[in-house]
Coordinates of C-alpha atoms and ligand atoms in Angstrom, one line a residue:
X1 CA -83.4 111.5 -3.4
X2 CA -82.3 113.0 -6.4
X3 CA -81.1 116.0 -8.1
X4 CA -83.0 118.5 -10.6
X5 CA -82.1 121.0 -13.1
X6 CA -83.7 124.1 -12.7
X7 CA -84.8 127.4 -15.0
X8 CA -81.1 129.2 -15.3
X9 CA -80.0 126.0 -17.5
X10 CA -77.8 127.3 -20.2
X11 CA -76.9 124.1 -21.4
X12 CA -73.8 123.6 -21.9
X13 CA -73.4 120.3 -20.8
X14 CA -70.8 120.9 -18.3
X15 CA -72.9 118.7 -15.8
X16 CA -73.5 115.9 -18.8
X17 CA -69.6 115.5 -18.4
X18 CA -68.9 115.5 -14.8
X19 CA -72.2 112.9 -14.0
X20 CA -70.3 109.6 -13.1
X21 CA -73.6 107.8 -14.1
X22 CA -74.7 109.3 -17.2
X23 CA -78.0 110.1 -16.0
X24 CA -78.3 114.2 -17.6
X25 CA -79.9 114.5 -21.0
X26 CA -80.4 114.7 -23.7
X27 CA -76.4 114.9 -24.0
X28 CA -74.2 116.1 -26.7
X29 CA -74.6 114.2 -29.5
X30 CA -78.1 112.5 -28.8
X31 CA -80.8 113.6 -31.4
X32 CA -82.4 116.5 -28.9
X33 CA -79.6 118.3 -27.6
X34 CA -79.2 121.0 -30.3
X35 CA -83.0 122.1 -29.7
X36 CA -83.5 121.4 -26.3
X37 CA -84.1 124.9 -24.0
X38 CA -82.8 122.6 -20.9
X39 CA -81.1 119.5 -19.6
X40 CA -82.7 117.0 -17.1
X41 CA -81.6 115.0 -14.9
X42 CA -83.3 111.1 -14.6
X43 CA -84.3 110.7 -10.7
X44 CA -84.2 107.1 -11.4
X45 CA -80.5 107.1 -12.3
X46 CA -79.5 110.0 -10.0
X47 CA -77.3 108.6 -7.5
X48 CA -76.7 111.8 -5.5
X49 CA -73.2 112.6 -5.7
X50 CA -73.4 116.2 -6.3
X51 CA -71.2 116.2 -9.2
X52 CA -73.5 118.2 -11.7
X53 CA -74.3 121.1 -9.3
X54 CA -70.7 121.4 -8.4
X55 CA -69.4 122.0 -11.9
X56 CA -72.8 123.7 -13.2
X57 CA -71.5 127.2 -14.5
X58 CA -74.8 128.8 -13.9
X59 CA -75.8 127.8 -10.4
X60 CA -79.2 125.7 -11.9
X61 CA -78.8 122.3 -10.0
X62 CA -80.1 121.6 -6.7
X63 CA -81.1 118.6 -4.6
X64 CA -84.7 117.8 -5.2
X65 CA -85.8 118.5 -1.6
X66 CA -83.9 122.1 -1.5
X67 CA -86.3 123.0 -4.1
X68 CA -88.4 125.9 -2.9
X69 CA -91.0 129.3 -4.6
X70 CA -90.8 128.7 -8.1
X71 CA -88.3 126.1 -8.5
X72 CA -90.7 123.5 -6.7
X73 CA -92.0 122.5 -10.1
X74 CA -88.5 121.4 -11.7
X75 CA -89.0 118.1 -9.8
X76 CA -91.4 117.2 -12.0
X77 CA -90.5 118.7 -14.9
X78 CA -86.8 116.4 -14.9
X79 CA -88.6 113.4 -14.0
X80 CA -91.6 114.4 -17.0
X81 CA -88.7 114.1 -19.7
X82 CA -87.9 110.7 -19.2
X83 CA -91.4 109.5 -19.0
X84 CA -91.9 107.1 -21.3
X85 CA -88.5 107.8 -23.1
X86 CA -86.0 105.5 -23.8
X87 CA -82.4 106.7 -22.5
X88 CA -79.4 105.0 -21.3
X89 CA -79.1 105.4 -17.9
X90 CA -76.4 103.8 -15.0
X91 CA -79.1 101.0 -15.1
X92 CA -78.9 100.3 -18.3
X93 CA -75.6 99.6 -17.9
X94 CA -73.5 102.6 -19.2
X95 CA -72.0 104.2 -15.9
X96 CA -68.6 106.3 -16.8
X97 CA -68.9 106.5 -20.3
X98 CA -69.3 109.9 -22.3
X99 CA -69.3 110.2 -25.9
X100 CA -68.9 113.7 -24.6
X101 CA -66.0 115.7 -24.8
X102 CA -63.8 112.5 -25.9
X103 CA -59.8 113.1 -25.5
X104 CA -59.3 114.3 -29.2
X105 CA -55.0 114.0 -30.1
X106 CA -56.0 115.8 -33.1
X107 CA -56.3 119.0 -31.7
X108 CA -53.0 119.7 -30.6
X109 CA -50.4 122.1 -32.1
X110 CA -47.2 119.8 -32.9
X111 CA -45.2 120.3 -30.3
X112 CA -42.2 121.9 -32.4
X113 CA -45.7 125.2 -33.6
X114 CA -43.2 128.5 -32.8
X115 CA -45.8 130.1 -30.8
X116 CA -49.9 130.9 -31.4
X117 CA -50.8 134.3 -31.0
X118 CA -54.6 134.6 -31.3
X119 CA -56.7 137.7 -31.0
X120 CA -60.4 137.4 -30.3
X121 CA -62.5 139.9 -31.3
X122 CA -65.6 140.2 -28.1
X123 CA -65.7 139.0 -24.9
X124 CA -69.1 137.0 -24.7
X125 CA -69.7 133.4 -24.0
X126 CA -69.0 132.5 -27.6
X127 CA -65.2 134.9 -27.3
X128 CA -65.1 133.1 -23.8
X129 CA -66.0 129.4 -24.6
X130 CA -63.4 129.7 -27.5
X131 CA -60.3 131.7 -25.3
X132 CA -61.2 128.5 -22.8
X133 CA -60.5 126.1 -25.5
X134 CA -58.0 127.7 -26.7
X135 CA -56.1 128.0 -23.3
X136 CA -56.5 124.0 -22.4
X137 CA -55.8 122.2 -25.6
X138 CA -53.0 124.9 -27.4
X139 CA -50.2 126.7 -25.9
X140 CA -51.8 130.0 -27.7
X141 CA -51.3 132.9 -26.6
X142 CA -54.9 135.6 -26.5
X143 CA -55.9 138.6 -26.8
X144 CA -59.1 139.4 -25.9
X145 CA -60.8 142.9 -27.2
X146 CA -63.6 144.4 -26.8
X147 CA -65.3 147.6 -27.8
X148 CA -66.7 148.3 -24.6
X149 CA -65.2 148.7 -21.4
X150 CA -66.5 146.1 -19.3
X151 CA -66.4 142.6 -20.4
X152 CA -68.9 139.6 -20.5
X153 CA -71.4 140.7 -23.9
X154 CA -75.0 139.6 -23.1
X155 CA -73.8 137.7 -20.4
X156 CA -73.1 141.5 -18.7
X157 CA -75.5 143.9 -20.7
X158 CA -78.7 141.2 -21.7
X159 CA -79.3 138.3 -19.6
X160 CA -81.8 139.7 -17.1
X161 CA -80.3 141.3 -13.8
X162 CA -82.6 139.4 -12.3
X163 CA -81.3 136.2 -13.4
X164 CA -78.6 136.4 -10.8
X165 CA -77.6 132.3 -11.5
X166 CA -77.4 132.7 -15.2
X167 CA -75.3 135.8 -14.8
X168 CA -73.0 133.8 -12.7
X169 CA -71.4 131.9 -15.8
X170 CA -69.6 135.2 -15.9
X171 CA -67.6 134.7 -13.3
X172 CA -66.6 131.0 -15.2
X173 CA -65.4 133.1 -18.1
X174 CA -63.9 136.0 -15.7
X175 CA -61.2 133.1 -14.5
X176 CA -59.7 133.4 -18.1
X177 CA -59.3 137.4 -18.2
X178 CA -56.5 136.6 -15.6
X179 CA -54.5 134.0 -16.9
X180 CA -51.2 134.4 -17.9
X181 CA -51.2 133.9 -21.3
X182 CA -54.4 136.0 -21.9
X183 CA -53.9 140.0 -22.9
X184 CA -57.2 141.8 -22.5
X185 CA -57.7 144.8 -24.0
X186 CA -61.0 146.6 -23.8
X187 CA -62.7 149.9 -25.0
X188 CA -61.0 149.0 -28.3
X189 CA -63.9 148.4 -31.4
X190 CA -62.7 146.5 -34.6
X191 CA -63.1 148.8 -37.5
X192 CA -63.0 152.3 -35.7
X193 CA -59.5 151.8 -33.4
X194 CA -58.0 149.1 -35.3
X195 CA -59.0 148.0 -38.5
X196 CA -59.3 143.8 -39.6
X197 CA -56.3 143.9 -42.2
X198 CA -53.9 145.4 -39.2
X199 CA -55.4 142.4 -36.6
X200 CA -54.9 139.8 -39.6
X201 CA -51.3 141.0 -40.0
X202 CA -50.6 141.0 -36.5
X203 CA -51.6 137.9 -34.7
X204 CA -51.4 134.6 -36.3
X205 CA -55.3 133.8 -36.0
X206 CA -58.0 136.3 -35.0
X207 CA -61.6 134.9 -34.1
X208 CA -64.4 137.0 -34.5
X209 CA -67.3 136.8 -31.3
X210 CA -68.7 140.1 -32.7
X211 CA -72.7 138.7 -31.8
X212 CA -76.0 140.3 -33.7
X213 CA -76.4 143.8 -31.7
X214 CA -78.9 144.7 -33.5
X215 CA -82.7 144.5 -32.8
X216 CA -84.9 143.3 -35.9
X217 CA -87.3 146.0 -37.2
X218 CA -90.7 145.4 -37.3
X219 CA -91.5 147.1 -41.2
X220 CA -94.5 148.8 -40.3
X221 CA -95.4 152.0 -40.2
X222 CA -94.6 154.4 -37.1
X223 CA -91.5 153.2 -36.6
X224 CA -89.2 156.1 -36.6
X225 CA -91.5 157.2 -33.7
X226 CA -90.2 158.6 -30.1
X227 CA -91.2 155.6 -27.8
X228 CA -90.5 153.1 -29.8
X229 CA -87.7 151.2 -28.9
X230 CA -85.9 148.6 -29.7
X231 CA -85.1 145.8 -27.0
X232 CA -81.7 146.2 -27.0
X233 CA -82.2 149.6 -25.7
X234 CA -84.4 148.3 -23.1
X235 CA -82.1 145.5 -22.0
X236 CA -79.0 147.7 -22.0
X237 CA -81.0 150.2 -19.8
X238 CA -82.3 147.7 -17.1
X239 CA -78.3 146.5 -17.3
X240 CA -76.5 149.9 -17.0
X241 CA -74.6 149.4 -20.7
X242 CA -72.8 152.4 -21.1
X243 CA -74.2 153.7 -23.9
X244 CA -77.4 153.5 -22.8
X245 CA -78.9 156.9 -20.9
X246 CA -80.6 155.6 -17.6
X247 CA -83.7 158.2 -18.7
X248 CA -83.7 155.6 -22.3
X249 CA -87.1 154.4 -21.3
X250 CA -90.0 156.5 -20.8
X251 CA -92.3 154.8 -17.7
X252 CA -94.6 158.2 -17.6
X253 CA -98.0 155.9 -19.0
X254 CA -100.1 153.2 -17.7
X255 CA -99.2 151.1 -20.5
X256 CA -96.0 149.0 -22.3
X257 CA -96.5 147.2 -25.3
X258 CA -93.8 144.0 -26.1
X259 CA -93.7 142.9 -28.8
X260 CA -93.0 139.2 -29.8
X261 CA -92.8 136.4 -27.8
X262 CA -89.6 135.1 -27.0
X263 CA -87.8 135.2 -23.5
X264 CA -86.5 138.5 -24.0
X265 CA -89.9 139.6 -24.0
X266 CA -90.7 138.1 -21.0
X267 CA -87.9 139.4 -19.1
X268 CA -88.5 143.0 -20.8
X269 CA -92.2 142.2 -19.3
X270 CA -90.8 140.9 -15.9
X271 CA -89.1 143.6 -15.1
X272 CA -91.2 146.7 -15.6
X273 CA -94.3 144.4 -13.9
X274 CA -92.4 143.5 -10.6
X275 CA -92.3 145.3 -8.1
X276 CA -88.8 146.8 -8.2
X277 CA -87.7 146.2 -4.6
X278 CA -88.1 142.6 -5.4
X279 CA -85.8 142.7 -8.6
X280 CA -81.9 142.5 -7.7
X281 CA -79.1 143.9 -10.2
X282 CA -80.9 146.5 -11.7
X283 CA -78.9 149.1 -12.7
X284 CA -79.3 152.4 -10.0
X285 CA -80.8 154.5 -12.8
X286 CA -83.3 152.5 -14.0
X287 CA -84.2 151.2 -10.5
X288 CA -85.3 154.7 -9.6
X289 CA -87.5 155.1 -12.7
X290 CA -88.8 151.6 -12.1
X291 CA -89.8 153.3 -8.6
X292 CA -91.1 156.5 -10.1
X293 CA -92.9 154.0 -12.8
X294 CA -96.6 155.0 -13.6
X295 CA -96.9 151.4 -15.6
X296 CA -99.5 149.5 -14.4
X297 CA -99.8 147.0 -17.7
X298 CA -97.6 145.5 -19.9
X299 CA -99.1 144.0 -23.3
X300 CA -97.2 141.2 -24.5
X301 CA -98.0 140.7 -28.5
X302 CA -97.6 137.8 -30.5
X303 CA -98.4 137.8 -34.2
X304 CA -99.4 133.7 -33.7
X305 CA -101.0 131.5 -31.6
X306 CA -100.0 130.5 -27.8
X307 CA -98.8 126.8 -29.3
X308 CA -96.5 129.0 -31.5
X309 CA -94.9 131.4 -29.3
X310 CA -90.9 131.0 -28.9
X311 CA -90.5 131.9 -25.0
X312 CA -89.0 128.5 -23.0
X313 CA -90.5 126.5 -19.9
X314 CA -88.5 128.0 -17.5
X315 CA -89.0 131.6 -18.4
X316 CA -92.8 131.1 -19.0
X317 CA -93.4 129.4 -15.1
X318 CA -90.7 132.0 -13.5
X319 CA -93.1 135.1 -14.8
X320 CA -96.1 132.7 -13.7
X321 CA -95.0 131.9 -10.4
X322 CA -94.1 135.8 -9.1
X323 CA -96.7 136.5 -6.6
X324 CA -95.9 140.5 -7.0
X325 CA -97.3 140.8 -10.2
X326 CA -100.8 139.1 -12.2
X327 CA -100.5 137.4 -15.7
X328 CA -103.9 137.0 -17.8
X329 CA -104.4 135.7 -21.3
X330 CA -106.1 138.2 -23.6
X331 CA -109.2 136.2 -25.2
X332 CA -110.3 138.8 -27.1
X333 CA -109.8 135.8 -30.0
X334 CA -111.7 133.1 -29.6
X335 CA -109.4 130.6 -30.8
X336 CA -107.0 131.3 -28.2
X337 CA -108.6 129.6 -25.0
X338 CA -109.2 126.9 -27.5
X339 CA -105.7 126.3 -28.6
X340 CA -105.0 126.3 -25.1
X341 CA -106.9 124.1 -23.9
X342 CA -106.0 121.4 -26.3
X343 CA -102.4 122.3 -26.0
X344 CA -99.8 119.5 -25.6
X345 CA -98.7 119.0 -22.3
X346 CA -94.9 119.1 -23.5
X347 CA -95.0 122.2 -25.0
X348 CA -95.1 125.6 -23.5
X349 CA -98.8 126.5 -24.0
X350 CA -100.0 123.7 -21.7
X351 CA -98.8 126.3 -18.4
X352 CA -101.4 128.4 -19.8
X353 CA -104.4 126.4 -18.5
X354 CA -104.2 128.0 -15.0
X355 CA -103.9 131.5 -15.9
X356 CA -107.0 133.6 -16.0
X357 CA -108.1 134.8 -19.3
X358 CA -109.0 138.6 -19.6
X359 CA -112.7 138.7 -20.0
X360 CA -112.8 137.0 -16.2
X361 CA -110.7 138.6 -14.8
X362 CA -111.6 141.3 -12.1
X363 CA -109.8 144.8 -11.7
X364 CA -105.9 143.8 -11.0
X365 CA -104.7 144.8 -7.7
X366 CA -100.9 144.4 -8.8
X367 CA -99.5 145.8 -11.9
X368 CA -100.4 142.9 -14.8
X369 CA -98.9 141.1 -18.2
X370 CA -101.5 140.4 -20.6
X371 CA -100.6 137.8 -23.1
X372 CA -102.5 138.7 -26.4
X373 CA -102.0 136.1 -29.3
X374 CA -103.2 136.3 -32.8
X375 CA -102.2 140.0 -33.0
X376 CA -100.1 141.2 -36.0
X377 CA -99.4 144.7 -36.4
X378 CA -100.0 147.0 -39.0
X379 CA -98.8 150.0 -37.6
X380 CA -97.2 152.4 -34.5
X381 CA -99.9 155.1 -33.9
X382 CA -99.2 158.8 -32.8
X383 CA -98.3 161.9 -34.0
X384 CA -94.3 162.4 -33.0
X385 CA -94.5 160.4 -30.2
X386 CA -95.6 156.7 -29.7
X387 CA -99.6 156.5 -28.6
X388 CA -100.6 152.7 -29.6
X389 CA -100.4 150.0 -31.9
X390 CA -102.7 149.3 -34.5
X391 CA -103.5 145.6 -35.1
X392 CA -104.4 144.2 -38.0
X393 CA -108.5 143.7 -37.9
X394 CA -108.2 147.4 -36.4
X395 CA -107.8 147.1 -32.6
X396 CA -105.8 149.7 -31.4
X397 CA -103.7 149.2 -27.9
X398 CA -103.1 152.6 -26.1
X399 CA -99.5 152.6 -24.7
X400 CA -97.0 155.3 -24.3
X401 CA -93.9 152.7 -25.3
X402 CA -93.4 150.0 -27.6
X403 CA -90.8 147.7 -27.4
X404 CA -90.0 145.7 -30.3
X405 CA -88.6 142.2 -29.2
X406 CA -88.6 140.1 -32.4
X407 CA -84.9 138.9 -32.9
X408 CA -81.4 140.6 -33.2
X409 CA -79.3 140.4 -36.4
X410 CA -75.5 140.6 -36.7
X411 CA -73.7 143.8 -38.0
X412 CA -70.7 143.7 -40.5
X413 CA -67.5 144.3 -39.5
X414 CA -65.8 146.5 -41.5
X415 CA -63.8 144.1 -43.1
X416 CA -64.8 141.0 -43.5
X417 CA -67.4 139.3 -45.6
X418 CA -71.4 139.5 -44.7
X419 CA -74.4 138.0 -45.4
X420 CA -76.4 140.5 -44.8
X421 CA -80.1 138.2 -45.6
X422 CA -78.7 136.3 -42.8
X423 CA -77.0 138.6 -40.5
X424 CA -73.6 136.8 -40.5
X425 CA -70.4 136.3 -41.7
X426 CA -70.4 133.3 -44.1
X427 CA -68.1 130.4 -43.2
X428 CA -67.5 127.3 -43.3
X429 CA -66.8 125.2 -40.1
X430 CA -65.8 128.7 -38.4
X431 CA -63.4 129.7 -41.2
X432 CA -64.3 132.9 -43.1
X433 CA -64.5 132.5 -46.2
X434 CA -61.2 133.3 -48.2
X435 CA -59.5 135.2 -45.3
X436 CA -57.3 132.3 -44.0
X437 CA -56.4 132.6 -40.3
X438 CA -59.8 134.3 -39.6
X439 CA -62.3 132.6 -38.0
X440 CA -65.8 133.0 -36.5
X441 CA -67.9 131.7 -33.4
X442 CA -71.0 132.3 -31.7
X443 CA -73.9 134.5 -33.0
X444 CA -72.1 136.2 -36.0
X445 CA -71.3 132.8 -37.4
X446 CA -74.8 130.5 -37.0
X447 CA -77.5 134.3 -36.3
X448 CA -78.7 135.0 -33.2
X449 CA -80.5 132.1 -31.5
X450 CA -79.3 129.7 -28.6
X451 CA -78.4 130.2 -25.1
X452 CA -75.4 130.7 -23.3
X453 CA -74.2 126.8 -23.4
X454 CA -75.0 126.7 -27.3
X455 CA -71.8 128.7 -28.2
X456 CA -69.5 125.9 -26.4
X457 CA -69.9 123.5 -29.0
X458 CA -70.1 126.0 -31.4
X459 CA -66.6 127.3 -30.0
X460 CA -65.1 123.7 -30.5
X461 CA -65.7 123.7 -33.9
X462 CA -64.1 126.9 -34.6
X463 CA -61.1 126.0 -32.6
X464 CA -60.6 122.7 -34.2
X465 CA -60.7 124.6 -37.3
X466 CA -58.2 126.8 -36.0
X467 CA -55.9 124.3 -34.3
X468 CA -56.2 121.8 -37.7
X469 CA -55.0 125.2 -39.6
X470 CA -52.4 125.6 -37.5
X471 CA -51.2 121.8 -37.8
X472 CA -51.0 122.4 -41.6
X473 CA -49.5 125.5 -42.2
X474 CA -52.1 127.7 -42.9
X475 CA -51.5 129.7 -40.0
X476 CA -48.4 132.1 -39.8
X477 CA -45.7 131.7 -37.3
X478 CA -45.9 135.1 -35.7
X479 CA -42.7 136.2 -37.6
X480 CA -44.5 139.2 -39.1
X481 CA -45.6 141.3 -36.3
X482 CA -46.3 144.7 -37.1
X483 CA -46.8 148.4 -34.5
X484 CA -50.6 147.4 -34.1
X485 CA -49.5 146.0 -30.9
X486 CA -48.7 149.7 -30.1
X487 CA -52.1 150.9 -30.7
X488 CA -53.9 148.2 -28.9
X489 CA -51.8 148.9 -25.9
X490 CA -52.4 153.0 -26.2
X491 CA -56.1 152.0 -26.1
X492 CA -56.3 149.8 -23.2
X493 CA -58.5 151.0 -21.0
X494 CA -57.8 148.0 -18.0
Ligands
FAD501 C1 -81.5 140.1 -24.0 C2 -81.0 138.7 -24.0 C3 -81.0 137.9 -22.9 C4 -80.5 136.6 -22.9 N1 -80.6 135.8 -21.8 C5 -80.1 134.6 -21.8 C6 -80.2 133.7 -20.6 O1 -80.8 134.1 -19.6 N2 -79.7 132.5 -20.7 C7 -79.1 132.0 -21.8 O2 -78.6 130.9 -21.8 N3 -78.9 132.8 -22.9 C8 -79.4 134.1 -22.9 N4 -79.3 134.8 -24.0 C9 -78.5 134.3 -25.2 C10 -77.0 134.6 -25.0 O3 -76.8 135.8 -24.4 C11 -76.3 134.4 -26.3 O4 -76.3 133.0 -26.7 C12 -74.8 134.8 -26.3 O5 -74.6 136.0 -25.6 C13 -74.2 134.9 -27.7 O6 -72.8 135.1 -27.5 P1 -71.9 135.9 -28.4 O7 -70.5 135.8 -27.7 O8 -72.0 135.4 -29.8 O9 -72.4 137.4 -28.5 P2 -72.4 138.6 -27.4 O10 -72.7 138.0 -26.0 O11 -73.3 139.6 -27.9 O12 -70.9 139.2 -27.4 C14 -70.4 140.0 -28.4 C15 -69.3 140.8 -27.9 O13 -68.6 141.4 -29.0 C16 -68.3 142.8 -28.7 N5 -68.1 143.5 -30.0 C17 -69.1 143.6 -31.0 N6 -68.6 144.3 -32.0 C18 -67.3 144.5 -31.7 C19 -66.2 145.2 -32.5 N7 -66.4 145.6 -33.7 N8 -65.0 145.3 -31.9 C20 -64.8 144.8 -30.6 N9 -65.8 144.2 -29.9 C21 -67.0 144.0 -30.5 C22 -69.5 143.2 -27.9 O14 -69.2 144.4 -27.2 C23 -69.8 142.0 -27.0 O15 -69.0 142.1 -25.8 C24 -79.9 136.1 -24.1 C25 -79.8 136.9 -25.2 C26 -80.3 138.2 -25.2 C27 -80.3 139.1 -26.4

């Protein structure tokens, strides 16, 4: 027996460090880990401790045989990595060893540093990952603010409601809101309630987690149209984001159009497929529209082929495996079934090869996805509010909503430096560029791509940076505070 990893991997590698044989990879370090969408673990090393499920933040580990609907598959798909791969193993002779997370003395304050006080500026998985770090190798004291009232970033108001296990690495970070050296202050937004300059001068370090909030235009024509929306919008309405009305998406037609081909496009796609009784954590008000919903189609589009698109394994077999709602594959391009077919078996367009393409398939009798591939846009159709998009060749797509799911970028904070080709804040090794003391993490310092897990490393290196400053006297010793303290207290909402 052994155990598997399973589709809510966010991997970061807190299971690589806990295994006591060194049988999960690729780990940090080894040439895959930075573009790997999930960790596997080797069923030949496996010696079925437990270990990895027990620290695993996101609840994506299981024993082989209490594998059951959709996760049956992951069984295979652990042991398929190592086939044929060379990896060090127990076996092989390396059992409780990590390169990972080695004890590093060169990250501690000297023990004489006055006292650390650190604000950091968002409370998502990259704010979080760096506050942990920050809590376990410094005697820092943080702030954590947010502009909106309710903590967690994407973890709260993206990830899929659906994705109950993923969302569960919130309640990792939620330990931290609580500790005793942690302030956190929330409905406060850098650069309308306090500005960067008053957050520099207060706090010996501040580290920005701002993310990329915004959705990437498409540049086409139509845009400005009602009904076309951005994901964001979409992904904050299924999640009940504040700012979001629950009447944001219009579910009146018979058809959605997604565009792009990512896994925010499939969850977009899951969610207004399923039916909604079997979808949990929606948010009330878009639950009763999903009820009321007259959608009974949802076009996913990809500009490229199906070897190109971006989605992951695990998102691609969880919409495949749903029984309450039918996927196709649009063959209205003859290369498609082609490039399908001759697919390699490691990469996501292989798990096409069982899904019924549209010219064979009869009438649906549950609300559908059609993946359509080689179908760029060249513009939104309708008049004032969104009828179709035109593809370029001329096919049009009736729909009554278009959700554009292409990417995010970063916004600037009022502030501080951006790059805004880029959509972040330039730095180098987390530290903004000449603004000592400030610092950046997550998806405003690399641009918005990698999951959850991706930000911990990322979080390390900002923090080294930040603890290395502090061993050599670029950071200030907290003797200048100044009344911003006041304002951030006045605007505490929790
Ligand atoms: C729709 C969607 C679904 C995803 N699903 C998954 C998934 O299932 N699994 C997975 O591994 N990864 C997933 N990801 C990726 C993951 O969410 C990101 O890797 C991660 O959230 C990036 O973290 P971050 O902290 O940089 O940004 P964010 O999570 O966006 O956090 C930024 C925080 O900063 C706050 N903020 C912004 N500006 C200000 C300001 N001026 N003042 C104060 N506060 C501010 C925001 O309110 C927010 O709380 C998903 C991403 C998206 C977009």
């Amino acid at each position: 027996m052994a155990f598997a990893i399973t589709q809510s991997c966010c991997v970061d590698a807190s299971c690589v460090s806990a295994c006591p044989v060194n049988c999960i990879h690729p780990a940090p370090g080894e040439p895959d880990f930075g573009s790997t969408d999930m960790l596997f673990v080797d069923p030949r090393a496996c010696i079925d401790c437990g270990a990895c499920a027990e620290v695993c933040p996101v609840d994506a580990v299981f024993p082989v045989e209490e594998l059951v609907g959709p996760l049956r598959d992951y069984a295979e798909v652990n042991a398929g990595y190592y086939a044929g791969r060379d990896v060090p193993t127990a076996l092989a002779g390396s059992p409780l060893f990590h390169a990972w997370d080695p004890v590093r003395f060169d990250r501690v304050l000297p023990a004489d540093f006055p006292r650390l006080d650190v604000a950091v500026v968002g409370s998502g998985p990259a704010a979080m990952y760096a506050v942990e770090d920050l809590l376990l190798h410094t005697t820092a004291h943080v702030t954590i603010i947010d502009r909106l009232t309710e903590p967690g970033g994407l973890v709260r108001f993206g990830v899929a409601p659906d994705h109950a296990s993923t969302k569960k690495v919130g309640e990792h970070f939620a330990r931290y809101h609580a500790h005793h050296r942690v302030k956190l202050r929330l409905g406060v937004e850098v650069g309308r309630d306090v500005t960067a300059d008053e957050l520099a001068r207060r706090y010996d370090a501040v580290i920005y987690a701002v993310g990329a909030a915004e959705s990437r235009d498409l540049g086409i024509p139509g845009e400005d149209l009602r009904g076309n929306l951005a994901s964001t919008t979409v992904v904050g309405w299924y999640n009940g984001h504040p700012e979001i009305p629950a009447d944001a998406v219009d579910l009146s037609g018979p058809r959605v159009v997604v565009v792009g081909t990512g896994n925010v496009s499939l969850d977009i796609a899951r969610v207004l497929a399923a039916d909604p009784s079997a979808l949990s954590g929606v948010a009330p008000g878009a639950l009763a529209a999903l009820r009321g919903s007259a959608v009974r189609e949802v076009v996913v589009l990809g500009r490229r082929g199906p070897r190109d698109a971006a989605w992951t394994r695990g998102e691609l077999l969880g919409l495949l495996r749903r029984d309450d709602l039918e996927v196709v594959v649009d063959d209205h391009d003859p290369r498609v079934a082609d490039e399908i077919a001759g697919a390699d078996t490691a990469g996501t367009a292989s798990l096409l090869r069982d899904v019924p393409l549209l010219s064979e398939a009869g009438e649906p009798s549950r609300r559908r996805v059609v993946l359509r591939f080689h179908a760029a846009l060249e513009d939104i159709v309708g008049t004032d509010h969104v009828t179709g998009v035109r593809l370029v060749g001329g096919d049009v797509v009736e729909a009554g909503v278009v959700v554009r799911a292409i990417g995010h970028r970063g916004r600037p904070v009022p502030g501080l430096p951006f790059d805004p080709s880029s959509g972040t804040v330039p730095h180098v090794q987390g530290r903004v560029q000449d603004r000592p003391g400030t610092y950046v993490v997550g998806w405003i310092k690399r641009g918005a791509s990698g999951g959850i897990g991706a930000n911990r490393a990322d979080a390390a290196e900002t923090v080294a940076s930040l603890i290395a400053d502090g061993a050599t006297g670029v950071l200030g010793d907290g003797a200048s505070r100044n009344p911003v303290t006041r304002v951030l207290g006045r605007l505490t909402r929790r």
